[in-house]
Tab-separated table of C-alpha atoms in Angstrom:
chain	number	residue	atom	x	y	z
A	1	UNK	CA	111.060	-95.705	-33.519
A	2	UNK	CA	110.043	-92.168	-32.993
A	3	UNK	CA	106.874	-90.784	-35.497
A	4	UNK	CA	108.108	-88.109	-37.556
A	5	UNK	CA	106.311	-85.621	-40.078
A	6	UNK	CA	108.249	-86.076	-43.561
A	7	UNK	CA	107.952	-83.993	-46.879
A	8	UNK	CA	108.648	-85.120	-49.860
A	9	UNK	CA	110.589	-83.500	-52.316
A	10	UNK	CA	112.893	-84.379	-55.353
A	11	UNK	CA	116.992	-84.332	-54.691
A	12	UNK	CA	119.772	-84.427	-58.004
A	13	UNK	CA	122.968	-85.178	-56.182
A	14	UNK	CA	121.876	-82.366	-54.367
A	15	UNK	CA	119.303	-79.715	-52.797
A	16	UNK	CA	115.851	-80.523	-53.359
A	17	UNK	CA	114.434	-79.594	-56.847
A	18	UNK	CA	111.346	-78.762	-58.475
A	19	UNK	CA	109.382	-82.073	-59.196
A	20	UNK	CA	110.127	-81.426	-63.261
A	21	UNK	CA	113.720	-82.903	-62.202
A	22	UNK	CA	111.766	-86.535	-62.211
A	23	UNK	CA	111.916	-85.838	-65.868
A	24	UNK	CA	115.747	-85.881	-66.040
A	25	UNK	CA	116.386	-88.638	-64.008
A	26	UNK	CA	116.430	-87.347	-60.753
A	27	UNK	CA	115.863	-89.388	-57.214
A	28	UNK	CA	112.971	-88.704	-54.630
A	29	UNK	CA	113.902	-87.613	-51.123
A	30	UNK	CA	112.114	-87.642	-47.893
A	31	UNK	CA	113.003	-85.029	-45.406
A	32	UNK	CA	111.608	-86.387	-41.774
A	33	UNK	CA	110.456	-83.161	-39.597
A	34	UNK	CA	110.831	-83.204	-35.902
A	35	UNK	CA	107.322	-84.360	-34.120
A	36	UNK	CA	105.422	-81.463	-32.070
A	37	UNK	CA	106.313	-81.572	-28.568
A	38	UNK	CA	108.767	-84.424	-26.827
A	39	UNK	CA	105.885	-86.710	-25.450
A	40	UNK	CA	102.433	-87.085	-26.499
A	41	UNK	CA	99.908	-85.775	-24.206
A	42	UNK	CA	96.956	-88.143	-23.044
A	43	UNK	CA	93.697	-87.027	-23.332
A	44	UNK	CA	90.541	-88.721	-21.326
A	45	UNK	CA	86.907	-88.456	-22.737
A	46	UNK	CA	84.496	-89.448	-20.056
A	47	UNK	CA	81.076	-90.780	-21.586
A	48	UNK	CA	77.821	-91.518	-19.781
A	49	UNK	CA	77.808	-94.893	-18.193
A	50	UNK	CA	76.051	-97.788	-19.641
A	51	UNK	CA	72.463	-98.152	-18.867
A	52	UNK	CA	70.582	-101.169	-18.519
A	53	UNK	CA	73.692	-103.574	-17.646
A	54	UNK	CA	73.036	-104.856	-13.851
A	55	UNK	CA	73.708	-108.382	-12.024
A	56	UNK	CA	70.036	-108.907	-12.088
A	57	UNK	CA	69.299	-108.775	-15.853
A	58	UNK	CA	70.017	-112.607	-16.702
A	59	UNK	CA	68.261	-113.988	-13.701
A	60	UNK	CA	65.332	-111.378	-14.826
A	61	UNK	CA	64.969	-112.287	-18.454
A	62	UNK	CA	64.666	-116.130	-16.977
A	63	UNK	CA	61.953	-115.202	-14.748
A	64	UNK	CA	60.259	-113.577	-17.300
A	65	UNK	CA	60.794	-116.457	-19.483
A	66	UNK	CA	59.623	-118.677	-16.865
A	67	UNK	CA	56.118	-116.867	-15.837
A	68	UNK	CA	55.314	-116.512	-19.755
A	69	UNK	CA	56.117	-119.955	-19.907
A	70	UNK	CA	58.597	-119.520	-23.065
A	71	UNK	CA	61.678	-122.065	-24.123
A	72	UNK	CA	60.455	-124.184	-21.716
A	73	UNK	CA	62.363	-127.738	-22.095
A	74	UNK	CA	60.969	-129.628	-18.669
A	75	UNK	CA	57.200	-130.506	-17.499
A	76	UNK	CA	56.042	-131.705	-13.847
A	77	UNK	CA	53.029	-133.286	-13.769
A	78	UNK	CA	51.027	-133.035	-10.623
A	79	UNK	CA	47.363	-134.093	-10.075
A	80	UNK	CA	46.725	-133.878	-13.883
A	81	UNK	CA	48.361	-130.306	-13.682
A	82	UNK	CA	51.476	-129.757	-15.524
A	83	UNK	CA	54.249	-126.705	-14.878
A	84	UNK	CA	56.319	-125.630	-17.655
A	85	UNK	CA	59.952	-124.689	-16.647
A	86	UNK	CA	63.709	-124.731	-17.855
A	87	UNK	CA	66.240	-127.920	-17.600
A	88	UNK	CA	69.086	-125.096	-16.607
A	89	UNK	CA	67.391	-123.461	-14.109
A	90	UNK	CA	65.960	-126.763	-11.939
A	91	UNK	CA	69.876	-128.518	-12.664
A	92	UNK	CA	71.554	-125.398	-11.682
A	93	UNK	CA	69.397	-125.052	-8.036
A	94	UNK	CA	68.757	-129.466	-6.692
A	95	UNK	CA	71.290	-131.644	-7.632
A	96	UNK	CA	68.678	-134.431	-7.514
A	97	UNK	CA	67.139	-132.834	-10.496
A	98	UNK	CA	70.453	-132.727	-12.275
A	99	UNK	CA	71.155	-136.142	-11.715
A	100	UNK	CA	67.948	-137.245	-13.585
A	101	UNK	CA	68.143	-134.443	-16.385
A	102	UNK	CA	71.414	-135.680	-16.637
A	103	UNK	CA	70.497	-139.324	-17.537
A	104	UNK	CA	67.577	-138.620	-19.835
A	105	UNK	CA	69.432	-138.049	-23.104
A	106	UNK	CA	66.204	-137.539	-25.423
A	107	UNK	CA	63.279	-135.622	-24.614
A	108	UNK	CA	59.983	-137.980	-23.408
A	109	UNK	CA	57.107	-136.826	-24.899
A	110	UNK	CA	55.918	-135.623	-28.177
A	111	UNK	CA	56.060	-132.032	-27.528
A	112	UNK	CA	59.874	-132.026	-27.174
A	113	UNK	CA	59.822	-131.168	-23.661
A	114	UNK	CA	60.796	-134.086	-20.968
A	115	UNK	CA	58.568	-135.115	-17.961
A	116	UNK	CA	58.284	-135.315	-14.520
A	117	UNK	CA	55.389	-136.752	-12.720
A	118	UNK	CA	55.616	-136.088	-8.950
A	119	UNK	CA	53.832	-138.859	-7.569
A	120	UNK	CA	53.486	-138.362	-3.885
A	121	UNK	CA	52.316	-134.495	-4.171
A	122	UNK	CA	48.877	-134.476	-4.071
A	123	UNK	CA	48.382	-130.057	-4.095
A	124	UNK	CA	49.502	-128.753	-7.202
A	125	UNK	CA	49.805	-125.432	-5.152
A	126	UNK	CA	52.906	-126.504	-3.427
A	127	UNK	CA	54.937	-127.244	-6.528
A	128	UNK	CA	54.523	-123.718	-7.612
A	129	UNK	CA	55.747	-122.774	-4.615
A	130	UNK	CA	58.688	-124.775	-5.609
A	131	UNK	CA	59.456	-123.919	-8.616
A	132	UNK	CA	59.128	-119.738	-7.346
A	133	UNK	CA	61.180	-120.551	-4.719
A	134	UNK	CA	63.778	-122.642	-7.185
A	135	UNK	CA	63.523	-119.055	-9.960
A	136	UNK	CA	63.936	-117.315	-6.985
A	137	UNK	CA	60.822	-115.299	-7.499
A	138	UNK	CA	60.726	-111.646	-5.948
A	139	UNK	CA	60.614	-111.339	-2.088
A	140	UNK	CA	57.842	-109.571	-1.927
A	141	UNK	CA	55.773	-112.351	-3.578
A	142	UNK	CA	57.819	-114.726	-1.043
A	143	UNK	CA	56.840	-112.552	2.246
A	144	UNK	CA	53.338	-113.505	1.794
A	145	UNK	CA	54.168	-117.560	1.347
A	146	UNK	CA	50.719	-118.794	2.848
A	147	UNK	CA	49.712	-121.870	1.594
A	148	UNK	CA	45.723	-122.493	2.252
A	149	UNK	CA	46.030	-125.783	4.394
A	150	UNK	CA	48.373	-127.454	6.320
A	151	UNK	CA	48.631	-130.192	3.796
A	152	UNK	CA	50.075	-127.629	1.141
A	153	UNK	CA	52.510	-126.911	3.829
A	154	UNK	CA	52.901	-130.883	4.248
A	155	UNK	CA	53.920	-131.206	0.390
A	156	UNK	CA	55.881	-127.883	0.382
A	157	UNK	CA	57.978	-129.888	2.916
A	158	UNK	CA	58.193	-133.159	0.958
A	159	UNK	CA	59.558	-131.472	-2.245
A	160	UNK	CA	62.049	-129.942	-0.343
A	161	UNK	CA	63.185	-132.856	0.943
A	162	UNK	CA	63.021	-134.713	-2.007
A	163	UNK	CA	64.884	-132.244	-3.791
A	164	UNK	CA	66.976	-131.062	-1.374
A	165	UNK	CA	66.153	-127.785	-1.329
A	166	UNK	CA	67.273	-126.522	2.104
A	167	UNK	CA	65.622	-122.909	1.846
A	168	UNK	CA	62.480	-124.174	0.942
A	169	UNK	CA	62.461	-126.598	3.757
A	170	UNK	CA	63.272	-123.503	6.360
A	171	UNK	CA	60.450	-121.461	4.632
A	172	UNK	CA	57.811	-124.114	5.042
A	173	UNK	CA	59.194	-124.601	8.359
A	174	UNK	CA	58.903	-120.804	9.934
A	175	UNK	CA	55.226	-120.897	8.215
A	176	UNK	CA	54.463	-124.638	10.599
A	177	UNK	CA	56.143	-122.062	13.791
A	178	UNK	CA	53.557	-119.467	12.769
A	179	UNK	CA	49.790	-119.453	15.622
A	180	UNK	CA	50.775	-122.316	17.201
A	181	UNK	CA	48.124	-123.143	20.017
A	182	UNK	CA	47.251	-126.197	22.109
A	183	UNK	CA	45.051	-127.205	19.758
A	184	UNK	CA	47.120	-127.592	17.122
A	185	UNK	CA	50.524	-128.521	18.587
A	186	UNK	CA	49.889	-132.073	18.500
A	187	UNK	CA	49.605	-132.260	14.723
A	188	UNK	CA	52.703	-129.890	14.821
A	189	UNK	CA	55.250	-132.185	16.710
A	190	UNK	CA	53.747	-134.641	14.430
A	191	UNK	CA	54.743	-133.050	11.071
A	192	UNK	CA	57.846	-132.184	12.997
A	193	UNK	CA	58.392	-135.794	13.849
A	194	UNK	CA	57.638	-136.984	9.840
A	195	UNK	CA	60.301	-134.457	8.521
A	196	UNK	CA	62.824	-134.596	10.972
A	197	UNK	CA	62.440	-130.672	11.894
A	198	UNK	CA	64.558	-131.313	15.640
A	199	UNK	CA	64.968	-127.517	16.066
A	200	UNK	CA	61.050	-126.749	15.636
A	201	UNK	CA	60.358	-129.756	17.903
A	202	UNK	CA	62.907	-128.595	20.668
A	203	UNK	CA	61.497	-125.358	20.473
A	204	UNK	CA	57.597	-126.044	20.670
A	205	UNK	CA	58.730	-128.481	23.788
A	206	UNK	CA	60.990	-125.831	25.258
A	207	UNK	CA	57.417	-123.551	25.770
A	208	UNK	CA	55.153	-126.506	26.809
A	209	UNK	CA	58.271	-126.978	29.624
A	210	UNK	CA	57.878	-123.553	30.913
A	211	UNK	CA	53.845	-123.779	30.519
A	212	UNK	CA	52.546	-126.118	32.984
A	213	UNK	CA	48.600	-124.998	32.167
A	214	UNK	CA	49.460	-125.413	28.768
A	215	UNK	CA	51.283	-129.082	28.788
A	216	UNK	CA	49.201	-130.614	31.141
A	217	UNK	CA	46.018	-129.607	28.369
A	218	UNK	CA	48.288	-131.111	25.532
A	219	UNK	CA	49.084	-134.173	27.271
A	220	UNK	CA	45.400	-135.207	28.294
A	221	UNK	CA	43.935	-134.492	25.442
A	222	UNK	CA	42.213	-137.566	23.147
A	223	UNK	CA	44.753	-136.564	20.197
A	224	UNK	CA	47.913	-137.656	22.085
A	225	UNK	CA	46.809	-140.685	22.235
A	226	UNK	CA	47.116	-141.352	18.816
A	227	UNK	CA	50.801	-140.788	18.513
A	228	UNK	CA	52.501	-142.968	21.534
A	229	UNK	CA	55.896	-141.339	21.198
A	230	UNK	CA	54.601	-137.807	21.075
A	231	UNK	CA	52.528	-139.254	24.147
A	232	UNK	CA	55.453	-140.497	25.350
A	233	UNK	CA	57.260	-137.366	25.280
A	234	UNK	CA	54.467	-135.423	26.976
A	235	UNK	CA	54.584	-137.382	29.690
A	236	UNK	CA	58.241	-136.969	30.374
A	237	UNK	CA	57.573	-133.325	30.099
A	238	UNK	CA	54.821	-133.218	32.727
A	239	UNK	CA	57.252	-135.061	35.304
A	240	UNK	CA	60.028	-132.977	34.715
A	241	UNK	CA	58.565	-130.147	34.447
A	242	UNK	CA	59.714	-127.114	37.189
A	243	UNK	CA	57.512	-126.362	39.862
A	244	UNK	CA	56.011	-122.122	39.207
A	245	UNK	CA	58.094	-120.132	41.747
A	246	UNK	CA	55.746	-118.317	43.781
A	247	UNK	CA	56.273	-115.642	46.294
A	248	UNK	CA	56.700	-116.683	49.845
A	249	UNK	CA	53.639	-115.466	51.634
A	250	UNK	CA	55.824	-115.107	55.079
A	251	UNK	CA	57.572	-112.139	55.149
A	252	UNK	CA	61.276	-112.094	56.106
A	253	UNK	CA	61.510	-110.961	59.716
A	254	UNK	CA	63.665	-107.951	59.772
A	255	UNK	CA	66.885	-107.465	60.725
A	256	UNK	CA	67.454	-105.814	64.346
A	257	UNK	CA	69.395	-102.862	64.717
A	258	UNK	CA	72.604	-102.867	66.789
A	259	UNK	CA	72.170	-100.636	70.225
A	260	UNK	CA	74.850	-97.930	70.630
């Protein structure tokens, strides 16, 4: 039904009359007026946009949460250092983890919060490079991943494995790829060998191939022999390996001209 603007008024079996005519008995009317116009007329009011509401707020407040160490509901012990972090955030990122936070139906300890003790980690170092990796921490703080030894590295790689945490694992991975030399490249293949990184090994391989100087100093030296299959390996290299293509030192003899 239409709106209409009405006006009341008083009607005796007639015209409207004065509103003393209630007093003798007389009837209220309403007289409906015709609305202004014959459609209403939409008006748009444009405010300023929201501020403050972005994609990254929720996974910013965590990360704040996280480095301040506050609401906290999960501890992993490492060498007699613990890391404080959130049940949501480690379930949501390794399903290994939400398996086992899944099954634990009570917290473990006293303080409310349920444990963790990683075992076979002996550098505390590399679970916080976990756990930023896992709170996805900001890239600039990721660009200079740089773990002191090799055996932060080594652990880096074992959580991610453990956890299956296949970033992580390609992080540690570029870091092992990163001044490789003939001295090390032995314990590289090795590590490569341990964690099942094919791609690394193929590569490192693919340059000894091409580097006869190079392979020939890897596969003599006293650490090869401490790792038969990488020895192994070598060896096959060296045979296979493509002679250097050298310029011929007799020139071609060149070609007669035809006589007229």
């Amino acid at each position: 039904t239409e709106a209409r603007y009405c006006r009341l008024g008083w009607r005796q079996f007639g015209p409207t009359t004065p509103l003393g005519a209630a007093a003798r008995g007389g009837a209220m009317s309403i007289e409906c007026l015709p609305e202004l116009g014959k459609k209403p007329i939409s008006l748009t009011v444009r405010l300023p946009a929201i501020k403050g509401i972005t994609e990254e707020n929720l996974g910013a407040g965590i990360r704040e949460m996280y480095r301040k160490g506050l609401f906290t509901d999960v501890a992993l012990f490492c060498a007699e250092k613990s890391f404080l972090a959130h049940r949501v955030v480690l379930a949501s990122q390794s399903e290994v983890f939400r398996a086992a936070l899944g099954k634990t139906a009570t917290a473990s300890s006293p303080s409310g919060k349920e444990e963790f003790r990683l075992a076979e980690i002996a550098n505390p170092e590399a679970v916080k490079f976990m756990l930023d990796h896992m709170y996805q921490m900001d890239l600039e703080e990721w660009q200079d991943y740089n773990p002191r030894t090799q055996e932060i590295n080594k652990d880096v790689l074992r959580l991610a494995e453990n956890f299956r945490l296949t970033t992580l694992r390609e992080r540690a991975t570029h870091w092992l790829a990163k001044d490789l030399t003939t001295g090390n490249v032995v314990e590289r293949l090795k590590i490569c060998d341990d964690f099942a990184l094919t791609t690394l090994r193929e590569k490192i391989l693919e340059q000894l191939t091409y580097n006869k100087k190079a392979l020939s100093e890897v596969a003599s030296s006293p650490q090869i022999m401490s790792y038969p299959k990488l020895m192994q390996s070598m060896l096959q290299l060296a045979a296979a390996a493509p002679e250097d293509t050298k310029p011929s030192s007799n020139p071609q003899p060149k070609k007669k001209g035809r006589k007229a």
